Short mmCIF file of C-alpha atoms and ligand atoms in Angstrom, two decimals:
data_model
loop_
_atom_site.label_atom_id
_atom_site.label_comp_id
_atom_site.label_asym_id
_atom_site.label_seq_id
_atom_site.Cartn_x
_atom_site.Cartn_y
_atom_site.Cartn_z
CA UNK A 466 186.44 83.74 95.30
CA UNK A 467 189.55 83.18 93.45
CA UNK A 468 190.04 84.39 90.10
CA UNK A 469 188.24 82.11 87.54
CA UNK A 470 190.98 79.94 84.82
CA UNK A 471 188.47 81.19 82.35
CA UNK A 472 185.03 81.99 81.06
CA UNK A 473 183.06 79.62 79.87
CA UNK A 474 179.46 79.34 78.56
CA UNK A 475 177.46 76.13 77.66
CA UNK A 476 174.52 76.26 75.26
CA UNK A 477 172.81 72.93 76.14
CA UNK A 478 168.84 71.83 76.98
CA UNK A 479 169.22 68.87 78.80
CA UNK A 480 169.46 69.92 82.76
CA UNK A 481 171.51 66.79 83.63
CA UNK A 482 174.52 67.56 80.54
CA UNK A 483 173.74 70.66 81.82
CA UNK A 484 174.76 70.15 85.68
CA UNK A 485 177.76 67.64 84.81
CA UNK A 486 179.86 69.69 82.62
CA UNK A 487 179.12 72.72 85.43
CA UNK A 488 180.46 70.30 88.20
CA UNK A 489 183.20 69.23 86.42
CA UNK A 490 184.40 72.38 84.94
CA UNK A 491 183.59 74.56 88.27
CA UNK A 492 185.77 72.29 90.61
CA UNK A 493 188.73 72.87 87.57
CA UNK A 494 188.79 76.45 88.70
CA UNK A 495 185.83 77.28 85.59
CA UNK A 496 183.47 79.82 85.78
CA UNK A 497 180.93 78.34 83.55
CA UNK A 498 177.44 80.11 82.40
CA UNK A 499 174.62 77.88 81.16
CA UNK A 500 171.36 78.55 78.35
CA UNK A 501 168.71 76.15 77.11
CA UNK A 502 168.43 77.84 74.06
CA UNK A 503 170.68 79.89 71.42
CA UNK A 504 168.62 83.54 71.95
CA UNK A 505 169.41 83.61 75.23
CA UNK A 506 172.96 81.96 74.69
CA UNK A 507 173.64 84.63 72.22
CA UNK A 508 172.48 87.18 75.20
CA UNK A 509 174.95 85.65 77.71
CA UNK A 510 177.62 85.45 75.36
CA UNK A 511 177.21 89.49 74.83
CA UNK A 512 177.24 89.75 78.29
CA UNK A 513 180.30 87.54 79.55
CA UNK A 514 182.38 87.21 76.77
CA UNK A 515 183.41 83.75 77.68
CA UNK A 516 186.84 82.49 76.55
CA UNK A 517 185.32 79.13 75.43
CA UNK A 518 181.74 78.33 74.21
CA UNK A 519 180.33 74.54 74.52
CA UNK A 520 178.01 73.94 72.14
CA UNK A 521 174.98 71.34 71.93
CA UNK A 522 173.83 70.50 68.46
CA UNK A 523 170.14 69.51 68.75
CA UNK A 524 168.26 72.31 70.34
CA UNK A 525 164.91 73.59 70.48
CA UNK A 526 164.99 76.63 68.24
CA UNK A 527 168.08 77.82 66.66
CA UNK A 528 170.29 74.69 66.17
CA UNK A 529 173.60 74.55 67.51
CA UNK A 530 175.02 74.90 64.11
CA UNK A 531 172.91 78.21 63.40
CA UNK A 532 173.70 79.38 66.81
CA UNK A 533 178.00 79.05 65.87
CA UNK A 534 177.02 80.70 62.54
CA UNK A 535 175.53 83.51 63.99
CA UNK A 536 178.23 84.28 66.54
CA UNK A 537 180.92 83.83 64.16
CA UNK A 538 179.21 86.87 61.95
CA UNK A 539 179.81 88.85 65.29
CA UNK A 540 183.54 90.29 65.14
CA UNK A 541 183.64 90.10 69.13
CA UNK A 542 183.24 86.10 68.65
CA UNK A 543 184.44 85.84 65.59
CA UNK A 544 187.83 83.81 67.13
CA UNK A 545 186.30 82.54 70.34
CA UNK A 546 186.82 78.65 70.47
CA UNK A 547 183.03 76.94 69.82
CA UNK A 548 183.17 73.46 70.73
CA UNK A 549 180.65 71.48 69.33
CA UNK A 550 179.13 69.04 72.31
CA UNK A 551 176.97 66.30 70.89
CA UNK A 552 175.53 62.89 71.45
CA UNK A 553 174.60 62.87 67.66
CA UNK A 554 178.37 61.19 66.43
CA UNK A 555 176.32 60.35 62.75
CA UNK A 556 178.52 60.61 59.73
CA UNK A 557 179.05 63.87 58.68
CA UNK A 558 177.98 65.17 61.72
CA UNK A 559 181.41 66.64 62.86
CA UNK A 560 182.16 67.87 59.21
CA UNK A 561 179.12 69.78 59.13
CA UNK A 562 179.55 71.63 62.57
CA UNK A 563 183.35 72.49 61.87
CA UNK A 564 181.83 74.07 58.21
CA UNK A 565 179.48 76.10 60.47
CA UNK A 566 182.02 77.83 62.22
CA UNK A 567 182.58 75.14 65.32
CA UNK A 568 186.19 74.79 66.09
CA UNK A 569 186.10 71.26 67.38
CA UNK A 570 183.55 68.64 68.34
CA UNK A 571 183.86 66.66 71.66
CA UNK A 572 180.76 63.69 72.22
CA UNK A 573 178.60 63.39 75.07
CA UNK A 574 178.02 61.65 77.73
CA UNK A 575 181.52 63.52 78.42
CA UNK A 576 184.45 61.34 79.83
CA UNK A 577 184.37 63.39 83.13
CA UNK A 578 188.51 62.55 83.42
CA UNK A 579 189.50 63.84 79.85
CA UNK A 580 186.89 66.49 79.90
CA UNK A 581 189.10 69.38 81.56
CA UNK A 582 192.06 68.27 79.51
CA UNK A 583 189.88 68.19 76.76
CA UNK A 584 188.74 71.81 77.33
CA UNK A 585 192.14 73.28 78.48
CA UNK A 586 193.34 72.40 74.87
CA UNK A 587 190.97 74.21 73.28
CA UNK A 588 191.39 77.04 75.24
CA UNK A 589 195.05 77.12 74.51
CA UNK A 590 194.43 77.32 70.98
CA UNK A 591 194.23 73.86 69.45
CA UNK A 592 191.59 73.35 66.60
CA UNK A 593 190.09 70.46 64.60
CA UNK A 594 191.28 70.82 60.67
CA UNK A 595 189.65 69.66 57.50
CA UNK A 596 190.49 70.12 53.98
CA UNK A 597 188.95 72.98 51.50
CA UNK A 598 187.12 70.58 49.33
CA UNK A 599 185.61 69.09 52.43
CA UNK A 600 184.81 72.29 53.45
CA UNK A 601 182.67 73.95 50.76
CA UNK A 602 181.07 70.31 50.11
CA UNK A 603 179.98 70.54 53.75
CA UNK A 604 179.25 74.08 53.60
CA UNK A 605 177.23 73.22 50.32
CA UNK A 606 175.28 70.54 52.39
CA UNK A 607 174.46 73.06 55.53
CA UNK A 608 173.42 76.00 52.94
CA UNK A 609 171.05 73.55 52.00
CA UNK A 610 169.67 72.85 54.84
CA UNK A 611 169.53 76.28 55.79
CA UNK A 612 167.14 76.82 53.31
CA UNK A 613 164.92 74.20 53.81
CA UNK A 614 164.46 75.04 57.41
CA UNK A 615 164.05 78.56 56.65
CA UNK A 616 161.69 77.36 54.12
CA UNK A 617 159.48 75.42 57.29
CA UNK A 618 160.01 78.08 59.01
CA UNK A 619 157.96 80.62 56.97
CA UNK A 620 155.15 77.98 56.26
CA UNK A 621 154.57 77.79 59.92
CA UNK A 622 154.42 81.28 60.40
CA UNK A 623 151.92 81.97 57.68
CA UNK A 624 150.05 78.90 59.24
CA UNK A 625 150.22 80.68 62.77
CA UNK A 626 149.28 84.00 60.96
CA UNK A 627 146.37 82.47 59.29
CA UNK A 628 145.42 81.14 62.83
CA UNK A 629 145.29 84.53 64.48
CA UNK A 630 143.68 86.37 61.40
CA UNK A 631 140.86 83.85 62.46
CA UNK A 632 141.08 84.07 65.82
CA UNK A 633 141.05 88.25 65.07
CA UNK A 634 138.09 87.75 62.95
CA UNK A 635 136.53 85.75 65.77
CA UNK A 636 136.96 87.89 68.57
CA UNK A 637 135.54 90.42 66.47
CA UNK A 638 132.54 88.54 65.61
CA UNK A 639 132.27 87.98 69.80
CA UNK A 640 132.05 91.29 70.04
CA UNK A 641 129.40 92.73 67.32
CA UNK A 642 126.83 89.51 68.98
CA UNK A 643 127.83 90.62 72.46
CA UNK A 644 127.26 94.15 71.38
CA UNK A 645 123.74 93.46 69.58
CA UNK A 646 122.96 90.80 72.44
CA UNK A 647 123.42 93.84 74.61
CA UNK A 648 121.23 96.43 72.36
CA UNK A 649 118.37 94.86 72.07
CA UNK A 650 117.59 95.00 75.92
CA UNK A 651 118.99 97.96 76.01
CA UNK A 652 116.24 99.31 72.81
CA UNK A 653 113.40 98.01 75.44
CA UNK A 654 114.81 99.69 78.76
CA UNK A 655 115.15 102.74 76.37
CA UNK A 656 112.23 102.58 75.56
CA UNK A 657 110.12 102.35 78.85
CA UNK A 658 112.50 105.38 80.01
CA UNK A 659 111.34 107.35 77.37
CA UNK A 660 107.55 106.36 78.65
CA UNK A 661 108.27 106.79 81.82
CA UNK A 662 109.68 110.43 81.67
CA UNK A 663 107.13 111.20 79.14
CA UNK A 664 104.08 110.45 81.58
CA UNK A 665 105.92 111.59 85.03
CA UNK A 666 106.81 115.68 83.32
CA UNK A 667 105.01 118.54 83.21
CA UNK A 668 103.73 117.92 86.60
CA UNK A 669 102.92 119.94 90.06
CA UNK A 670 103.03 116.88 92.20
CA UNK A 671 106.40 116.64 94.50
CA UNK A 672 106.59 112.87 94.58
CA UNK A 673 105.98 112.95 90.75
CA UNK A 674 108.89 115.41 89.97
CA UNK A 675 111.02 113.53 92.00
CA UNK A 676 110.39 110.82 89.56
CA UNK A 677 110.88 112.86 86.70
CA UNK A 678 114.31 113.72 87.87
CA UNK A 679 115.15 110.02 88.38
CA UNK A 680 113.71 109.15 84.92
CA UNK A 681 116.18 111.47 83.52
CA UNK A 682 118.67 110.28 84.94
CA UNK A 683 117.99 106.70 83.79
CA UNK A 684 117.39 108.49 80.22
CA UNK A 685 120.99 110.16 80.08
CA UNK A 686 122.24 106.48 81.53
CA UNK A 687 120.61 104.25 78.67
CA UNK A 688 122.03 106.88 76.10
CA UNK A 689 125.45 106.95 77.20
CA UNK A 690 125.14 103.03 77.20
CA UNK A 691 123.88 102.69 73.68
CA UNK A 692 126.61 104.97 72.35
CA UNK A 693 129.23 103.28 73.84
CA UNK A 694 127.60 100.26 72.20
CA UNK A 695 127.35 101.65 69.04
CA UNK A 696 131.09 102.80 69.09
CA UNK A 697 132.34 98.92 69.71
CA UNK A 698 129.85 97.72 67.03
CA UNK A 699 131.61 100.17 64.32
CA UNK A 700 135.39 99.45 65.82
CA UNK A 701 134.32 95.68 65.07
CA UNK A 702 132.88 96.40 61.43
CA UNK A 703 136.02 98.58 60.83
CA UNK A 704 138.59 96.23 62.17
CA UNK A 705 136.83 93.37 60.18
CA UNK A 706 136.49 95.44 57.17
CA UNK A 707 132.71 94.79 57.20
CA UNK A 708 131.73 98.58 57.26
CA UNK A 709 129.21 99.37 54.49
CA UNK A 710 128.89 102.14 52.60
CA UNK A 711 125.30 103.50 51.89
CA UNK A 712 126.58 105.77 48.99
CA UNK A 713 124.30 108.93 47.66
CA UNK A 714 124.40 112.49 47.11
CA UNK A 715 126.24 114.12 50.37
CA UNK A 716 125.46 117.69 51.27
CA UNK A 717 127.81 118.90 53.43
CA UNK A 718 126.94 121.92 54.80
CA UNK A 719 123.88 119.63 56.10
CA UNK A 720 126.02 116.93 57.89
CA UNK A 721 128.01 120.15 59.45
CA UNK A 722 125.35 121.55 61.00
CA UNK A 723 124.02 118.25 62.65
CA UNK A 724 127.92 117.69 63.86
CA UNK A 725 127.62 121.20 65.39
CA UNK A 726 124.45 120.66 66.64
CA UNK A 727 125.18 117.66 68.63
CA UNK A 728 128.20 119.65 70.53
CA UNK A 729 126.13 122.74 70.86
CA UNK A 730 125.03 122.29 74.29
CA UNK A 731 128.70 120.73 75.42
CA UNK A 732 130.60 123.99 73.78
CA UNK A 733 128.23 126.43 75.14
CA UNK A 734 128.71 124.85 78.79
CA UNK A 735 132.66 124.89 77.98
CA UNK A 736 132.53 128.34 76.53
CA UNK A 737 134.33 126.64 73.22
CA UNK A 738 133.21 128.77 70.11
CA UNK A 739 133.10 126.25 66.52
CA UNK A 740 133.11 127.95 63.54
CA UNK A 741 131.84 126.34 60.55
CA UNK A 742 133.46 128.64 56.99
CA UNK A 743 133.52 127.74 53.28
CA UNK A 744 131.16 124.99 53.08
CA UNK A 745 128.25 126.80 50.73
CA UNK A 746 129.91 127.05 47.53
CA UNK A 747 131.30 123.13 47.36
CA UNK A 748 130.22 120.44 45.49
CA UNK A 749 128.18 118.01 46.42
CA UNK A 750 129.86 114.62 46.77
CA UNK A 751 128.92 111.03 46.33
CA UNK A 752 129.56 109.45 49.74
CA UNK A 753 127.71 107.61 52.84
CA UNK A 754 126.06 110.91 54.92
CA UNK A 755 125.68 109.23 57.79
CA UNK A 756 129.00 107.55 58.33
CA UNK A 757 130.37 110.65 57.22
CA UNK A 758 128.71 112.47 59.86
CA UNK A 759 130.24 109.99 62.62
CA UNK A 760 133.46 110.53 61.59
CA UNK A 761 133.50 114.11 62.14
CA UNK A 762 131.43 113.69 65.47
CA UNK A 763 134.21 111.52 66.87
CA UNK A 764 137.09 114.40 65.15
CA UNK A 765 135.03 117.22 66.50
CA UNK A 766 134.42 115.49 69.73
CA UNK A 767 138.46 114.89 70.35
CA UNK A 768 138.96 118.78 69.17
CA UNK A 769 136.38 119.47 72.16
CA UNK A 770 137.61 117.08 74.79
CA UNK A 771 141.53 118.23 74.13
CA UNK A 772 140.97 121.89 74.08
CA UNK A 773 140.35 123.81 77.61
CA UNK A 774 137.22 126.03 77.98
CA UNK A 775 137.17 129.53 76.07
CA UNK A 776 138.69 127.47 72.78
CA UNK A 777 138.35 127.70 69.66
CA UNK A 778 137.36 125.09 67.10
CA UNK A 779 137.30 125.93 63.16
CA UNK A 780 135.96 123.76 60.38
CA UNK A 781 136.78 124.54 56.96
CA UNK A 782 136.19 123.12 53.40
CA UNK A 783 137.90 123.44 50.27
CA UNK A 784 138.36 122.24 46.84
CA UNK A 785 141.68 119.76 46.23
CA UNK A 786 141.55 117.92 43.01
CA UNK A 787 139.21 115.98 42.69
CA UNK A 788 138.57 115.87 46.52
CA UNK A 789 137.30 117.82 49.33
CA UNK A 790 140.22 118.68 52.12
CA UNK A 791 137.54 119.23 55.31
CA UNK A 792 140.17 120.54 57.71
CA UNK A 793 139.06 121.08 61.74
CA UNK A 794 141.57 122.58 63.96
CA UNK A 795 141.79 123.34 67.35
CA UNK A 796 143.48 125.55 69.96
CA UNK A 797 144.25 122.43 72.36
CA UNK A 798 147.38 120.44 73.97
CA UNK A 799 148.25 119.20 70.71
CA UNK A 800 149.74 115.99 70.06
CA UNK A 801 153.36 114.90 69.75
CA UNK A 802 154.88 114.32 66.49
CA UNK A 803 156.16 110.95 67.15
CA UNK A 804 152.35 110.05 67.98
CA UNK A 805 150.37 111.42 64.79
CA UNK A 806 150.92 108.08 63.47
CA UNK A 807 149.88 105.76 66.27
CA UNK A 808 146.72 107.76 66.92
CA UNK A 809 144.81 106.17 64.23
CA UNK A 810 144.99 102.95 65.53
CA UNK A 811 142.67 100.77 67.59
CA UNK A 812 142.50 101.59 71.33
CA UNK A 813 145.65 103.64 71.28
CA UNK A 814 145.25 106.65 73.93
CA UNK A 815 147.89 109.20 74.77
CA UNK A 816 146.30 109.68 78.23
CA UNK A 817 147.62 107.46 81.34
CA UNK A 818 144.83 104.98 81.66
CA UNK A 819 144.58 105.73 85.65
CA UNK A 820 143.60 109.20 84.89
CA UNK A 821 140.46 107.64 82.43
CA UNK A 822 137.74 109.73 83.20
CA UNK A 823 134.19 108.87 82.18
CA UNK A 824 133.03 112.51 81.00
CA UNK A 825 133.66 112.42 77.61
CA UNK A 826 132.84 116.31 77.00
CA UNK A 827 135.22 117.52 79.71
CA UNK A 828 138.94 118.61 78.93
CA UNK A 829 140.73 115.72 78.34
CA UNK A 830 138.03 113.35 79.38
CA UNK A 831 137.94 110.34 78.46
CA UNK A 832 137.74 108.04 75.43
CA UNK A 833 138.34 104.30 74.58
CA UNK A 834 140.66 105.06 72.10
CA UNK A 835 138.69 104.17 69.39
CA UNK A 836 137.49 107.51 68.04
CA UNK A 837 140.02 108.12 65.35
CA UNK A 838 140.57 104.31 64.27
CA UNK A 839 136.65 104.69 63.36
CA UNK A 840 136.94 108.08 61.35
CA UNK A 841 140.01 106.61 59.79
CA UNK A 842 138.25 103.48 58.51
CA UNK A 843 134.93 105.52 57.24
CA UNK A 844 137.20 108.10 55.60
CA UNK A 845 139.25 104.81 53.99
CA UNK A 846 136.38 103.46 53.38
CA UNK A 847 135.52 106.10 51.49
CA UNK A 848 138.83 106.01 49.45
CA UNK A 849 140.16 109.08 51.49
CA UNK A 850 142.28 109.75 53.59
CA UNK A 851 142.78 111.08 57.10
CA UNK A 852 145.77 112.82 58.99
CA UNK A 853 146.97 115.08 61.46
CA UNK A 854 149.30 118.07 62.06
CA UNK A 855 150.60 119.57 65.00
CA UNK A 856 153.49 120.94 66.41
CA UNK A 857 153.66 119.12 69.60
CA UNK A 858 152.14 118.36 72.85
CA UNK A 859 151.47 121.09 75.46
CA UNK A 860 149.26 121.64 77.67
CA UNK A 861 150.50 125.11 78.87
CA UNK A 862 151.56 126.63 75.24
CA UNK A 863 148.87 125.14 73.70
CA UNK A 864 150.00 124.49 69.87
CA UNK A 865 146.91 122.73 68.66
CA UNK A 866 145.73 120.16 66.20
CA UNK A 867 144.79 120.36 62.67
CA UNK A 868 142.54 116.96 61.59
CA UNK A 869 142.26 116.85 57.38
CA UNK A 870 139.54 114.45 56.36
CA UNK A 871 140.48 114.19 52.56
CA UNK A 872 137.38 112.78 50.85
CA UNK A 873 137.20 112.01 46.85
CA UNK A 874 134.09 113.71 45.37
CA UNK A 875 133.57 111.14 42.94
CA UNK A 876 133.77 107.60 44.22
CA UNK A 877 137.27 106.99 43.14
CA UNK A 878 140.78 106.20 44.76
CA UNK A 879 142.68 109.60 45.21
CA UNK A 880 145.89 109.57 42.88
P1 ADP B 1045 140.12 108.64 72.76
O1 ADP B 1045 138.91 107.88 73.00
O2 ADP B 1045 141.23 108.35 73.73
O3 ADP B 1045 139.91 110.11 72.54
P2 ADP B 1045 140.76 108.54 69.95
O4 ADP B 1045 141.00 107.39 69.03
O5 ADP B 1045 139.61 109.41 69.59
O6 ADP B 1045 140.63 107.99 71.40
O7 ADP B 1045 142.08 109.41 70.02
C1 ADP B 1045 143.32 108.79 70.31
C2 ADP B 1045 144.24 109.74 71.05
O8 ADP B 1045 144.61 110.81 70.20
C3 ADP B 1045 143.60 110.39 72.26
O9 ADP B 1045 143.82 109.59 73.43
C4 ADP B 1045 144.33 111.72 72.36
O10 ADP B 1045 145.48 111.60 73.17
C5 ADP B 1045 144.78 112.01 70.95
N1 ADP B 1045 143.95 113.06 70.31
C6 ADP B 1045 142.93 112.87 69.46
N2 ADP B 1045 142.42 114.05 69.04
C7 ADP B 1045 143.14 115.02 69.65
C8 ADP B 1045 143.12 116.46 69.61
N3 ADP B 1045 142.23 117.15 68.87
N4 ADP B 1045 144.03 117.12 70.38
C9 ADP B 1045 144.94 116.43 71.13
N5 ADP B 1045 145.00 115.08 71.21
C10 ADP B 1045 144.13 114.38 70.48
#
């Protein structure tokens, strides 16, 4: 293909304007590029750097006017003709897109016989002219309206906004009923389980032990079940800021040894040693016990599932302030730097979803990515706060992870 005359892009919606001015300006020797709409003509124009921009006025989005604008803040475009190509030929309508940067302003339907002539001037430098005091009174009238659009603009985002805070707050909603829906059942089938293992154990008879082994099975089933349960019913209260507090007299040392207790049989299996130091001589604190202890199950249970066997997990409390800095570190992968923030939030998992595994005491088993957003909303909830240091992710150095659950003795907000 020959050498183009000359670049040229046309910001227009209307496919048949659109497919005209291409005809006509393509058999003129034109290489012409065409957008429906100013983020994507602002893209092209980037991209090309066409010698000549033809601009439609009424578009859906940015206007043609707020379109020239913003190219004409960009130095690359800052002299490229903008030709303003409009059906709208109201008064002041020409003023208004020369004060927005437009260098002249042709009206459509174009005369398909001028049209190249038309364009070829521009191109060759010629521009439309108006007078200074014209200029800032237009300029004055198009500030204007800048505002007032910007001020539409931001009343139907907060509209949308409010929209999707209740369409959040219903989705959450969806899925504490689904979640309780699917407990209840769940209580009954637990129940018979329990029954059933209870009556079929402690026997001689082969057929019978057989059954015991299946009713065990259907026991560790139903509990894995209701715990995943329970973990979406707390994401939900958390998200929806529903969580609440049961507030009394905490002992620590107490919650620490049921936290331990519950990952006793998973560390001895893994050959992970915890070590619990410095909890004895602190105060006790005002604070929801068992919500507490949930948090730390999900922090110790992520210190378990990210270290490899033969670890070694350390919990230890002190006095800061007027708060208690509960600190439990691991010897494990670690977690990048860039991440510590992200962690916290809902369903956010480091781990390529295709290697998900269900175990969730094996190393790096998996999760739903829900652990930490829960501790993080208890501990807030709790007017503390929660974080996490570590040097960086490695599986073969092994740097480790340091979780701080900062929680106020007293009731208060932490200065
Ligand atoms: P998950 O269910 O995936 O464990 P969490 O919310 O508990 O979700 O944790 C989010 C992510 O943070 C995890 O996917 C994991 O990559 C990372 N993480 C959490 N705790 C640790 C830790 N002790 N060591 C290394 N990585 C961790």
């Amino acid at each position: 293909m020959d050498q183009p005359k000359a670049v040229i892009l046309y910001i227009e919606d209307d496919i048949a304007s659109q497919r005209l001015v291409q005809r006509v300006l393509d058999s003129h020797g034109y290489k012409v590029y065409v957008a429906g709409e100013g983020t994507l003509g602002i893209a092209l124009a980037r991209e090309h750097r066409p010698n000549l921009i033809l601009m439609d006025i009424n578009l859906p989005g940015m206007t043609g006017k707020e379109i020239t604008t913003r190219l004409r803040s960009l130095p690359t475009f800052s002299q490229t003709p903008i030709v303003a190509l409009t059906a709208n030929t109201g008064p002041g309508n020409r003023e208004q897109a020369l004060a927005a940067g437009c260098t002249g302003f042709l009206t459509k339907p174009i005369n398909v016989l001028q049209f190249p002539k038309q364009v070829a001037e521009y191109l060759e430098g010629y521009e439309e002219t108006m007078s200074d005091d014209e200029r800032s009174e237009q300029l004055e009238i198009y500030a204007q309206k800048l505002v007032n659009r910007l001020e539409d603009k931001v009343y139907e985002l907060q509209k949308a906004n409010q929209r999707l805070r209740e369409l959040d707050k219903m989705k959450s909603d969806f899925i504490v009923l689904v979640s309780h829906e699917l407990r209840t059942p769940l209580t009954l089938i637990s129940g018979y389980a329990y029954l059933l293992r209870e009556k079929v154990s402690n026997t001689e008879d082969s057929a019978m032990k057989q059954m015991a082994h299946i009713a065990e099975g259907l026991n560790m089933g139903v509990d894995r079940l209701s715990g995943v349960i329970e973990e979406i019913i707390s994401v939900s209260r958390v998200a929806s800021g529903t969580l609440e507090l049961s507030l009394g007299p905490v002992n620590l040392p107490e919650i620490l040894e049921a936290v331990t207790e519950r990952a006793h049989d998973i560390c001895q299996a893994r050959q992970l040693n915890i070590n619990v130091s410095n909890f004895n001589h602190l105060p006790v604190i005002e604070a929801d016990g068992d919500q507490l202890r949930v948090a730390l199950d999900h922090i110790v249970g992520n210190a378990i599932k990210y270290t490899p066997d033969h670890g070694q997990i350390n919990i230890h409390g002190k006095v800061m302030g007027n708060a208690i800095d509960i600190t439990i570190s691991d010897t494990g992968i670690g977690i990048p730097v860039e991440e510590q923030r992200h962690i916290f939030e809902q369903f956010y998992t480091l781990g390529a979803i295709q290697h998900h595994s269900t175990s969730k005491s094996a190393f790096q088993g998996g999760g739903l990515g829900i652990g930490l957003s829960v501790a993080r909303g208890i501990v807030e909830a709790h007017n503390g706060r929660i974080w996490v240091e570590s040097e960086k992710r490695d599986p073969e150095t092994l740097p480790g992870s340091t979780f701080h659950l900062l929680v106020p003795i007293k009731q208060v907000k932490l200065s």
